[in-house]
PDB file of C-alpha atoms in Angstrom:
ATOM      1  CA  MET A   1     -45.509 -59.268  44.600  1.00 73.00           C
ATOM      2  CA  ARG A   2     -43.652 -61.529  42.180  1.00 81.00           C
ATOM      3  CA  PHE A   3     -41.839 -64.788  43.159  1.00 84.00           C
ATOM      4  CA  TYR A   4     -39.005 -66.744  41.238  1.00 83.00           C
ATOM      5  CA  THR A   5     -40.569 -70.659  40.408  1.00 84.00           C
ATOM      6  CA  LYS A   6     -38.078 -71.723  37.774  1.00 85.00           C
ATOM      7  CA  GLN A   7     -37.488 -75.313  38.981  1.00 88.00           C
ATOM      8  CA  HIS A   8     -33.792 -76.339  39.497  1.00 91.00           C
ATOM      9  CA  HIS A   9     -31.603 -79.436  40.647  1.00 96.00           C
ATOM     10  CA  PHE A  10     -29.853 -77.830  43.169  1.00 97.00           C
ATOM     11  CA  TYR A  11     -30.696 -74.128  45.235  1.00 97.00           C
ATOM     12  CA  CYS A  12     -28.417 -71.990  47.292  1.00 97.00           C
ATOM     13  CA  GLY A  13     -29.652 -69.671  49.703  1.00 95.00           C
ATOM     14  CA  ILE A  14     -27.029 -66.992  50.885  1.00 94.00           C
ATOM     15  CA  ASP A  15     -26.843 -65.023  54.152  1.00 91.00           C
ATOM     16  CA  LEU A  16     -24.167 -62.497  52.711  1.00 90.00           C
ATOM     17  CA  HIS A  17     -22.516 -60.016  54.935  1.00 89.00           C
ATOM     18  CA  ALA A  18     -19.048 -57.804  54.262  1.00 86.00           C
ATOM     19  CA  ASP A  19     -16.530 -60.471  55.258  1.00 91.00           C
ATOM     20  CA  ALA A  20     -18.514 -63.540  55.610  1.00 93.00           C
ATOM     21  CA  MET A  21     -21.211 -65.821  53.858  1.00 94.00           C
ATOM     22  CA  TYR A  22     -23.754 -68.756  55.277  1.00 95.00           C
ATOM     23  CA  ALA A  23     -24.536 -70.782  52.050  1.00 97.00           C
ATOM     24  CA  CYS A  24     -27.269 -73.609  52.018  1.00 97.00           C
ATOM     25  CA  ILE A  25     -27.592 -75.937  49.342  1.00 98.00           C
ATOM     26  CA  LEU A  26     -30.552 -78.205  49.054  1.00 97.00           C
ATOM     27  CA  ASN A  27     -31.217 -80.567  46.388  1.00 97.00           C
ATOM     28  CA  SER A  28     -34.744 -80.780  44.044  1.00 94.00           C
ATOM     29  CA  VAL A  29     -36.583 -83.054  47.165  1.00 96.00           C
ATOM     30  CA  GLY A  30     -35.212 -80.262  50.253  1.00 95.00           C
ATOM     31  CA  GLU A  31     -32.210 -82.473  51.573  1.00 97.00           C
ATOM     32  CA  VAL A  32     -29.220 -80.425  52.282  1.00 97.00           C
ATOM     33  CA  VAL A  33     -26.222 -81.157  50.739  1.00 97.00           C
ATOM     34  CA  VAL A  34     -24.173 -78.012  51.932  1.00 96.00           C
ATOM     35  CA  HIS A  35     -24.677 -75.572  54.934  1.00 97.00           C
ATOM     36  CA  LYS A  36     -21.117 -73.763  55.266  1.00 97.00           C
ATOM     37  CA  ASN A  37     -19.584 -70.606  56.575  1.00 97.00           C
ATOM     38  CA  ILE A  38     -17.392 -69.674  54.466  1.00 97.00           C
ATOM     39  CA  PRO A  39     -15.408 -66.230  53.429  1.00 96.00           C
ATOM     40  CA  THR A  40     -16.986 -63.821  51.082  1.00 94.00           C
ATOM     41  CA  LYS A  41     -14.882 -64.422  48.342  1.00 96.00           C
ATOM     42  CA  PRO A  42     -15.374 -65.292  44.717  1.00 97.00           C
ATOM     43  CA  LYS A  43     -13.016 -68.255  44.913  1.00 97.00           C
ATOM     44  CA  ALA A  44     -14.468 -69.516  47.846  1.00 97.00           C
ATOM     45  CA  PHE A  45     -17.903 -69.231  46.713  1.00 97.00           C
ATOM     46  CA  LEU A  46     -16.785 -70.985  43.433  1.00 98.00           C
ATOM     47  CA  ARG A  47     -15.231 -73.741  45.193  1.00 98.00           C
ATOM     48  CA  LEU A  48     -18.212 -74.506  47.201  1.00 97.00           C
ATOM     49  CA  ILE A  49     -20.880 -74.729  44.347  1.00 97.00           C
ATOM     50  CA  LYS A  50     -18.272 -76.837  42.044  1.00 97.00           C
ATOM     51  CA  PRO A  51     -20.212 -80.004  42.107  1.00 96.00           C
ATOM     52  CA  TYR A  52     -23.568 -78.593  41.717  1.00 96.00           C
ATOM     53  CA  ARG A  53     -22.880 -75.336  39.486  1.00 90.00           C
ATOM     54  CA  GLU A  54     -24.853 -76.739  36.188  1.00 88.00           C
ATOM     55  CA  ARG A  55     -27.793 -77.000  37.647  1.00 93.00           C
ATOM     56  CA  LEU A  56     -27.861 -74.410  40.352  1.00 96.00           C
ATOM     57  CA  VAL A  57     -29.688 -71.310  41.107  1.00 97.00           C
ATOM     58  CA  VAL A  58     -28.346 -68.866  44.048  1.00 97.00           C
ATOM     59  CA  GLY A  59     -30.337 -66.332  45.696  1.00 94.00           C
ATOM     60  CA  CYS A  60     -29.582 -64.112  48.481  1.00 92.00           C
ATOM     61  CA  GLU A  61     -31.334 -61.130  49.681  1.00 84.00           C
ATOM     62  CA  CYS A  62     -31.015 -57.496  48.674  1.00 77.00           C
ATOM     63  CA  MET A  63     -28.511 -56.279  51.282  1.00 76.00           C
ATOM     64  CA  PHE A  64     -25.289 -53.380  50.779  1.00 78.00           C
ATOM     65  CA  SER A  65     -22.732 -56.061  49.580  1.00 82.00           C
ATOM     66  CA  TRP A  66     -24.932 -58.488  46.978  1.00 90.00           C
ATOM     67  CA  TYR A  67     -23.345 -56.378  43.598  1.00 90.00           C
ATOM     68  CA  TRP A  68     -19.924 -58.797  43.644  1.00 93.00           C
ATOM     69  CA  LEU A  69     -21.861 -62.111  44.022  1.00 95.00           C
ATOM     70  CA  ALA A  70     -24.778 -61.088  41.522  1.00 95.00           C
ATOM     71  CA  ASP A  71     -21.364 -59.925  39.170  1.00 96.00           C
ATOM     72  CA  LEU A  72     -19.507 -63.193  39.394  1.00 97.00           C
ATOM     73  CA  CYS A  73     -22.665 -65.207  38.882  1.00 96.00           C
ATOM     74  CA  ALA A  74     -23.278 -63.440  35.683  1.00 97.00           C
ATOM     75  CA  ASP A  75     -19.654 -63.926  34.937  1.00 97.00           C
ATOM     76  CA  GLU A  76     -19.807 -67.905  35.543  1.00 97.00           C
ATOM     77  CA  GLU A  77     -23.329 -68.181  34.144  1.00 96.00           C
ATOM     78  CA  ILE A  78     -25.017 -69.045  37.204  1.00 97.00           C
ATOM     79  CA  ASP A  79     -28.563 -67.964  37.441  1.00 96.00           C
ATOM     80  CA  PHE A  80     -28.998 -65.264  40.033  1.00 95.00           C
ATOM     81  CA  VAL A  81     -31.961 -64.196  42.405  1.00 94.00           C
ATOM     82  CA  LEU A  82     -32.215 -61.113  44.253  1.00 91.00           C
ATOM     83  CA  GLY A  83     -34.504 -61.355  47.080  1.00 87.00           C
ATOM     84  CA  HIS A  84     -36.842 -58.326  47.991  1.00 79.00           C
ATOM     85  CA  ALA A  85     -35.831 -57.830  51.921  1.00 73.00           C
ATOM     86  CA  LEU A  86     -38.572 -56.122  53.365  1.00 72.00           C
ATOM     87  CA  TYR A  87     -41.028 -59.114  51.645  1.00 69.00           C
ATOM     88  CA  MET A  88     -38.366 -61.964  52.692  1.00 68.00           C
ATOM     89  CA  ARG A  89     -38.644 -60.533  56.476  1.00 66.00           C
ATOM     90  CA  ALA A  90     -42.395 -60.383  56.573  1.00 56.00           C
ATOM     91  CA  ILE A  91     -42.695 -64.235  54.802  1.00 55.00           C
ATOM     92  CA  HIS A  92     -39.825 -66.127  56.799  1.00 60.00           C
ATOM     93  CA  GLY A  93     -39.983 -64.351  59.801  1.00 60.00           C
ATOM     94  CA  GLY A  94     -39.804 -65.884  63.069  1.00 59.00           C
ATOM     95  CA  LYS A  95     -38.130 -65.632  66.661  1.00 52.00           C
ATOM     96  CA  ALA A  96     -34.629 -67.861  65.824  1.00 55.00           C
ATOM     97  CA  LYS A  97     -32.704 -65.563  63.882  1.00 71.00           C
ATOM     98  CA  ASN A  98     -29.019 -66.576  62.650  1.00 80.00           C
ATOM     99  CA  ASP A  99     -27.036 -66.601  59.383  1.00 80.00           C
ATOM    100  CA  LYS A 100     -27.466 -70.759  59.539  1.00 87.00           C
ATOM    101  CA  ILE A 101     -31.469 -70.411  59.709  1.00 86.00           C
ATOM    102  CA  ASP A 102     -31.241 -67.403  56.927  1.00 87.00           C
ATOM    103  CA  SER A 103     -29.461 -69.315  54.449  1.00 89.00           C
ATOM    104  CA  HIS A 104     -31.555 -72.642  54.733  1.00 92.00           C
ATOM    105  CA  LYS A 105     -34.988 -70.256  54.637  1.00 90.00           C
ATOM    106  CA  ILE A 106     -34.004 -68.689  51.727  1.00 91.00           C
ATOM    107  CA  ALA A 107     -32.831 -71.830  50.033  1.00 93.00           C
ATOM    108  CA  VAL A 108     -36.262 -73.313  50.926  1.00 92.00           C
ATOM    109  CA  LEU A 109     -38.297 -70.165  49.232  1.00 91.00           C
ATOM    110  CA  LEU A 110     -36.300 -70.601  46.243  1.00 92.00           C
ATOM    111  CA  ARG A 111     -37.472 -74.175  45.878  1.00 93.00           C
ATOM    112  CA  GLY A 112     -40.805 -73.710  47.039  1.00 88.00           C
ATOM    113  CA  GLY A 113     -41.500 -70.828  44.517  1.00 83.00           C
ATOM    114  CA  SER A 114     -41.931 -68.299  47.245  1.00 81.00           C
ATOM    115  CA  PHE A 115     -38.857 -66.490  46.630  1.00 81.00           C
ATOM    116  CA  PRO A 116     -40.025 -62.532  46.402  1.00 81.00           C
TER     117      PRO A 116
END
């Protein structure tokens, strides 16, 4: 298993669904700067990350609806990492699970160099 280990100023973990996505942005010391549920629309995402985008990496779990986000990040020259769903579940599996917790855990894995 390989992990994403590059360092950034901001780390965005996204729990992505067909009609909504929960985004959590952490700064380099691990403080939450944004934690919000937004529509799964490119403009909503770009608005949310605008203050952080120059030094941001975006990570999401490999699920059915990740293609548009990866393409958007590529077009906007934003670093994007796609996590392996089974490995991520094994690493951050816990009893409590919801979109808000999952987006935070994805951001924490990115920041800590444990994003598979």
